[in-house]
Amino acid sequence: MIVLKTGSLNELNIDSLPDVEQKIVRWKIASRHRYEYSSLAALKFELAMRRHTVEASYAMFQSGAQFAVFSRSRCNPNFWIRTRNGGFLLRRDVRPSDAIRDIFINGHMYAFECSGAIIILYYRAVLETIGDATFNYYFRDLFLRDWQKDYDLHLVASYDLSDVYPGDVCYFRNPDHHPRHPEWQGENAVMLDQDLYFGHGVGVQTAYGIIQNLNRARRPFARRSAYMENLIVRPDFEMLRNLIIYEQRLAISNGELVLDEVEEEQLAMLG
């Protein structure tokens, strides 16, 4: 169920929402879990962020970007500096928004691991949700590699597969992966729809399809099948929403931004 601390869910015209957002709202309303939001604006922000994550997943799938282990990763040197550990460090002379979008525009120039792919598409989703100005202000020191090297998104975890929705990342573990191919020890995959996922390196697949792909990379005489773990990862949506609120209020207090009546109402809703 969905609970709003302020406002009413009746104010949300579900039928007018994009298809992905409609599904998420209806699934959450019908869920046994209790989902609390500070306001209707907070719910709308999460819905938009999840939709943009799904859209970013399809965009990456179609971009031409290839799978590669860290030692063989590559990037467009006009936007990124490849580091010794296979990560991508943002060049100081480019805008973060331009660098993120280039990965989806010139995908043929890029190759990276599946964990790095998740970080990249989450940044794309954040960019499309909060806009270029706020993104460029807060994410000017981008470094793309994997979960352990990323701190900006404030990723949070859940451990209940009944609590997974489009835009969440699931993990498929391959316990008997071939020792010569450690990159196939598992697959990070974004949920796109009911039993439909995107994993960089395996494409858009059902859960069964991803498991079958991983099983083909097992050691000889392996007995254990790959499986989906009960681990779900997602960004801290409320933290990201607050970036917009804080930047706009800071700009107003500094006299850098003057809002019209509509924008003032929108900012009040965000708060």
Short mmCIF file of C-alpha atoms in Angstrom, two decimals:
data_model
loop_
_atom_site.label_atom_id
_atom_site.label_comp_id
_atom_site.label_asym_id
_atom_site.label_seq_id
_atom_site.Cartn_x
_atom_site.Cartn_y
_atom_site.Cartn_z
CA MET A 1 0.00 0.00 0.00
CA ILE A 2 1.02 3.62 -0.55
CA VAL A 3 0.75 6.16 2.26
CA LEU A 4 1.34 9.91 1.83
CA LYS A 5 2.25 11.98 4.89
CA THR A 6 0.83 15.07 3.17
CA GLY A 7 -1.64 15.21 0.31
CA SER A 8 -3.83 12.48 -1.09
CA LEU A 9 -3.22 9.71 -3.59
CA ASN A 10 -6.56 10.66 -5.13
CA GLU A 11 -4.78 13.71 -6.58
CA LEU A 12 -2.71 11.39 -8.75
CA ASN A 13 -4.37 10.63 -12.09
CA ILE A 14 -2.91 7.17 -12.55
CA ASP A 15 -4.39 6.64 -16.01
CA SER A 16 -2.54 9.71 -17.30
CA LEU A 17 0.88 8.40 -16.22
CA PRO A 18 3.33 6.70 -18.63
CA ASP A 19 2.83 2.92 -18.76
CA VAL A 20 5.83 2.07 -16.58
CA GLU A 21 4.73 4.50 -13.87
CA GLN A 22 1.15 3.21 -13.96
CA LYS A 23 2.36 -0.34 -13.35
CA ILE A 24 4.58 0.68 -10.45
CA VAL A 25 1.82 2.64 -8.72
CA ARG A 26 -0.74 -0.14 -9.12
CA TRP A 27 1.71 -2.81 -7.97
CA LYS A 28 2.65 -0.77 -4.90
CA ILE A 29 -0.99 -0.07 -4.02
CA ALA A 30 -1.70 -3.83 -4.18
CA SER A 31 1.47 -4.80 -2.29
CA ARG A 32 1.55 -6.10 1.28
CA HIS A 33 4.42 -3.69 1.90
CA ARG A 34 3.75 -0.22 3.27
CA TYR A 35 5.34 2.52 1.16
CA GLU A 36 5.43 5.91 2.89
CA TYR A 37 6.16 9.15 1.05
CA SER A 38 6.51 12.63 2.49
CA SER A 39 4.32 14.05 -0.27
CA LEU A 40 2.79 13.34 -3.65
CA ALA A 41 5.79 15.11 -5.19
CA ALA A 42 8.11 12.56 -3.57
CA LEU A 43 6.13 9.70 -5.11
CA LYS A 44 6.12 11.39 -8.51
CA PHE A 45 9.89 11.88 -8.34
CA GLU A 46 10.48 8.20 -7.64
CA LEU A 47 8.16 7.19 -10.47
CA ALA A 48 9.99 9.48 -12.91
CA MET A 49 13.38 8.21 -11.77
CA ARG A 50 12.33 4.59 -12.18
CA ARG A 51 10.91 5.27 -15.65
CA HIS A 52 14.11 7.01 -16.72
CA THR A 53 16.12 4.04 -15.42
CA VAL A 54 14.10 1.67 -17.58
CA GLU A 55 14.51 4.00 -20.57
CA ALA A 56 18.27 4.26 -19.92
CA SER A 57 18.50 0.45 -19.86
CA TYR A 58 16.92 0.13 -23.30
CA ALA A 59 19.09 3.00 -24.56
CA MET A 60 22.26 1.25 -23.37
CA PHE A 61 21.12 -2.01 -24.95
CA GLN A 62 20.73 -0.20 -28.28
CA SER A 63 23.84 1.99 -27.95
CA GLY A 64 26.44 -0.45 -29.24
CA ALA A 65 28.43 -0.33 -25.98
CA GLN A 66 30.17 -3.67 -25.43
CA PHE A 67 30.87 -5.83 -22.42
CA ALA A 68 34.51 -6.00 -21.28
CA VAL A 69 36.43 -6.85 -18.12
CA PHE A 70 38.15 -3.93 -16.39
CA SER A 71 41.53 -4.70 -17.96
CA ARG A 72 40.01 -4.29 -21.43
CA SER A 73 37.58 -1.45 -20.80
CA ARG A 74 37.57 1.52 -23.15
CA CYS A 75 35.95 4.93 -23.39
CA ASN A 76 35.80 8.08 -25.53
CA PRO A 77 38.97 10.05 -24.63
CA ASN A 78 37.24 13.30 -25.53
CA PHE A 79 35.11 12.94 -22.40
CA TRP A 80 36.84 10.44 -20.10
CA ILE A 81 40.30 9.45 -18.88
CA ARG A 82 40.70 5.69 -18.57
CA THR A 83 42.43 4.86 -15.29
CA ARG A 84 44.78 1.97 -14.57
CA ASN A 85 42.05 0.00 -12.80
CA GLY A 86 39.76 0.21 -15.84
CA GLY A 87 37.54 3.03 -14.60
CA PHE A 88 36.53 6.22 -16.39
CA LEU A 89 37.42 9.59 -14.84
CA LEU A 90 35.59 12.67 -16.10
CA ARG A 91 37.78 15.17 -17.96
CA ARG A 92 37.89 18.58 -16.33
CA ASP A 93 37.09 20.40 -19.58
CA VAL A 94 33.70 18.75 -20.28
CA ARG A 95 30.28 18.89 -18.67
CA PRO A 96 29.18 15.78 -16.74
CA SER A 97 25.85 15.75 -18.58
CA ASP A 98 27.58 15.70 -21.98
CA ALA A 99 29.94 12.93 -20.90
CA ILE A 100 27.15 10.67 -19.65
CA ARG A 101 25.06 11.20 -22.79
CA ASP A 102 28.06 10.44 -25.01
CA ILE A 103 28.13 6.87 -23.71
CA PHE A 104 24.65 6.35 -25.17
CA ILE A 105 25.36 8.34 -28.36
CA ASN A 106 28.78 6.86 -29.20
CA GLY A 107 28.37 3.50 -27.54
CA HIS A 108 30.68 1.79 -30.04
CA MET A 109 33.59 3.64 -28.39
CA TYR A 110 32.86 2.13 -24.97
CA ALA A 111 33.30 -1.23 -23.27
CA PHE A 112 32.76 -1.93 -19.57
CA GLU A 113 31.68 -4.46 -16.94
CA CYS A 114 28.05 -5.10 -15.97
CA SER A 115 28.44 -3.41 -12.58
CA GLY A 116 29.81 -0.31 -14.30
CA ALA A 117 26.88 -0.40 -16.70
CA ILE A 118 24.44 -0.11 -13.79
CA ILE A 119 26.24 2.95 -12.43
CA ILE A 120 26.24 4.56 -15.88
CA LEU A 121 22.56 4.03 -16.59
CA TYR A 122 21.63 5.24 -13.09
CA TYR A 123 23.55 8.46 -13.75
CA ARG A 124 21.68 8.80 -17.05
CA ALA A 125 18.37 8.35 -15.18
CA VAL A 126 19.36 10.93 -12.56
CA LEU A 127 20.36 13.37 -15.30
CA GLU A 128 17.05 13.03 -17.10
CA THR A 129 15.13 13.39 -13.82
CA ILE A 130 16.85 16.36 -12.16
CA GLY A 131 18.03 18.20 -15.30
CA ASP A 132 21.40 19.31 -16.66
CA ALA A 133 22.04 22.28 -14.37
CA THR A 134 21.53 20.43 -11.09
CA PHE A 135 23.32 17.33 -12.37
CA ASN A 136 26.37 19.31 -13.50
CA TYR A 137 26.51 21.11 -10.17
CA TYR A 138 26.45 18.02 -7.95
CA PHE A 139 28.17 15.40 -10.13
CA ARG A 140 31.20 17.30 -11.45
CA ASP A 141 33.73 14.69 -10.20
CA LEU A 142 32.33 11.60 -11.88
CA PHE A 143 34.31 8.37 -11.73
CA LEU A 144 32.70 5.33 -13.33
CA ARG A 145 33.73 1.82 -12.41
CA ASP A 146 31.60 -0.30 -10.05
CA TRP A 147 29.54 -0.31 -6.85
CA GLN A 148 32.55 0.03 -4.57
CA LYS A 149 33.84 3.14 -6.35
CA ASP A 150 30.54 5.02 -6.41
CA TYR A 151 29.27 7.14 -3.55
CA ASP A 152 27.20 9.87 -5.21
CA LEU A 153 24.05 7.82 -5.80
CA HIS A 154 23.71 6.65 -2.18
CA LEU A 155 22.57 3.20 -3.29
CA VAL A 156 20.41 1.33 -0.78
CA ALA A 157 19.63 -2.38 -0.55
CA SER A 158 16.54 -4.47 0.07
CA TYR A 159 16.46 -8.22 0.66
CA ASP A 160 12.93 -9.21 -0.32
CA LEU A 161 12.14 -10.21 -3.91
CA SER A 162 8.51 -9.24 -3.34
CA ASP A 163 9.80 -5.67 -2.99
CA VAL A 164 11.24 -5.25 -6.49
CA TYR A 165 9.92 -2.84 -9.15
CA PRO A 166 10.99 -1.56 -12.57
CA GLY A 167 14.18 0.45 -12.16
CA ASP A 168 15.52 -1.73 -9.34
CA VAL A 169 18.69 -3.78 -9.83
CA CYS A 170 18.67 -7.52 -9.11
CA TYR A 171 21.67 -9.82 -8.91
CA PHE A 172 21.95 -13.26 -10.50
CA ARG A 173 24.70 -15.35 -8.91
CA ASN A 174 26.63 -18.10 -10.71
CA PRO A 175 28.26 -20.11 -7.87
CA ASP A 176 30.04 -22.60 -10.16
CA HIS A 177 31.36 -20.12 -12.73
CA HIS A 178 34.41 -21.19 -14.72
CA PRO A 179 37.59 -20.11 -12.88
CA ARG A 180 39.03 -18.71 -16.10
CA HIS A 181 36.01 -16.43 -16.50
CA PRO A 182 35.41 -14.66 -13.17
CA GLU A 183 33.41 -11.99 -15.00
CA TRP A 184 30.58 -14.55 -15.23
CA GLN A 185 30.33 -15.10 -11.49
CA GLY A 186 27.13 -13.09 -11.64
CA GLU A 187 25.03 -10.55 -13.52
CA ASN A 188 23.65 -7.22 -12.35
CA ALA A 189 20.30 -6.68 -14.08
CA VAL A 190 17.74 -3.89 -14.09
CA MET A 191 14.11 -4.94 -13.79
CA LEU A 192 12.23 -3.56 -16.81
CA ASP A 193 8.85 -5.24 -16.33
CA GLN A 194 7.41 -8.34 -14.75
CA ASP A 195 10.01 -11.07 -15.43
CA LEU A 196 11.96 -8.89 -17.88
CA TYR A 197 15.48 -7.60 -17.15
CA PHE A 198 18.40 -5.86 -18.79
CA GLY A 199 21.93 -7.01 -18.07
CA HIS A 200 24.94 -5.56 -19.87
CA GLY A 201 26.45 -8.51 -21.70
CA VAL A 202 23.29 -10.62 -21.82
CA GLY A 203 20.82 -8.03 -23.13
CA VAL A 204 17.08 -7.95 -22.45
CA GLN A 205 16.07 -11.31 -21.01
CA THR A 206 13.68 -13.10 -18.70
CA ALA A 207 15.11 -14.37 -15.42
CA TYR A 208 15.28 -17.84 -16.97
CA GLY A 209 17.19 -16.45 -19.95
CA ILE A 210 19.80 -14.78 -17.75
CA ILE A 211 20.22 -17.94 -15.68
CA GLN A 212 20.70 -20.00 -18.84
CA ASN A 213 23.35 -17.57 -20.08
CA LEU A 214 25.24 -17.82 -16.79
CA ASN A 215 24.95 -21.61 -16.72
CA ARG A 216 26.77 -21.77 -20.04
CA ALA A 217 29.77 -20.15 -18.31
CA ARG A 218 30.11 -22.75 -15.53
CA ARG A 219 33.14 -24.92 -14.79
CA PRO A 220 33.17 -28.51 -16.14
CA PHE A 221 30.89 -30.93 -14.27
CA ALA A 222 29.24 -28.10 -12.36
CA ARG A 223 26.16 -29.18 -10.43
CA ARG A 224 24.76 -25.89 -9.13
CA SER A 225 22.66 -23.65 -11.34
CA ALA A 226 22.87 -19.88 -11.37
CA TYR A 227 20.02 -18.23 -9.47
CA MET A 228 18.55 -14.86 -8.53
CA GLU A 229 19.67 -13.65 -5.12
CA ASN A 230 17.28 -11.95 -2.74
CA LEU A 231 19.24 -8.69 -3.11
CA ILE A 232 17.74 -5.57 -4.67
CA VAL A 233 19.62 -2.29 -5.06
CA ARG A 234 18.22 1.15 -5.87
CA PRO A 235 19.26 4.80 -5.46
CA ASP A 236 18.13 6.91 -2.51
CA PHE A 237 15.30 8.67 -4.34
CA GLU A 238 14.57 11.18 -1.58
CA MET A 239 18.22 12.22 -1.36
CA LEU A 240 18.29 12.86 -5.10
CA ARG A 241 15.03 14.82 -4.97
CA ASN A 242 16.47 17.01 -2.25
CA LEU A 243 19.32 18.03 -4.56
CA ILE A 244 16.82 19.97 -6.66
CA ILE A 245 15.19 21.56 -3.63
CA TYR A 246 18.48 22.59 -2.06
CA GLU A 247 19.99 24.03 -5.25
CA GLN A 248 16.90 26.08 -6.10
CA ARG A 249 16.58 27.47 -2.59
CA LEU A 250 20.29 28.31 -2.54
CA ALA A 251 20.01 30.09 -5.86
CA ILE A 252 16.98 32.04 -4.64
CA SER A 253 18.73 33.11 -1.43
CA ASN A 254 21.74 34.27 -3.45
CA GLY A 255 19.54 36.24 -5.84
CA GLU A 256 20.64 34.05 -8.75
CA LEU A 257 17.18 32.71 -9.51
CA VAL A 258 13.78 34.35 -9.66
CA LEU A 259 10.80 32.03 -9.94
CA ASP A 260 7.46 32.79 -11.51
CA GLU A 261 4.23 31.72 -9.76
CA VAL A 262 4.17 28.29 -11.39
CA GLU A 263 7.78 27.54 -10.45
CA GLU A 264 7.19 28.70 -6.88
CA GLU A 265 4.26 26.28 -6.63
CA GLN A 266 6.41 23.45 -8.02
CA LEU A 267 9.17 24.17 -5.50
CA ALA A 268 6.64 24.22 -2.68
CA MET A 269 5.39 20.81 -3.83
CA LEU A 270 8.93 19.41 -3.84
CA GLY A 271 9.43 20.62 -0.28
#
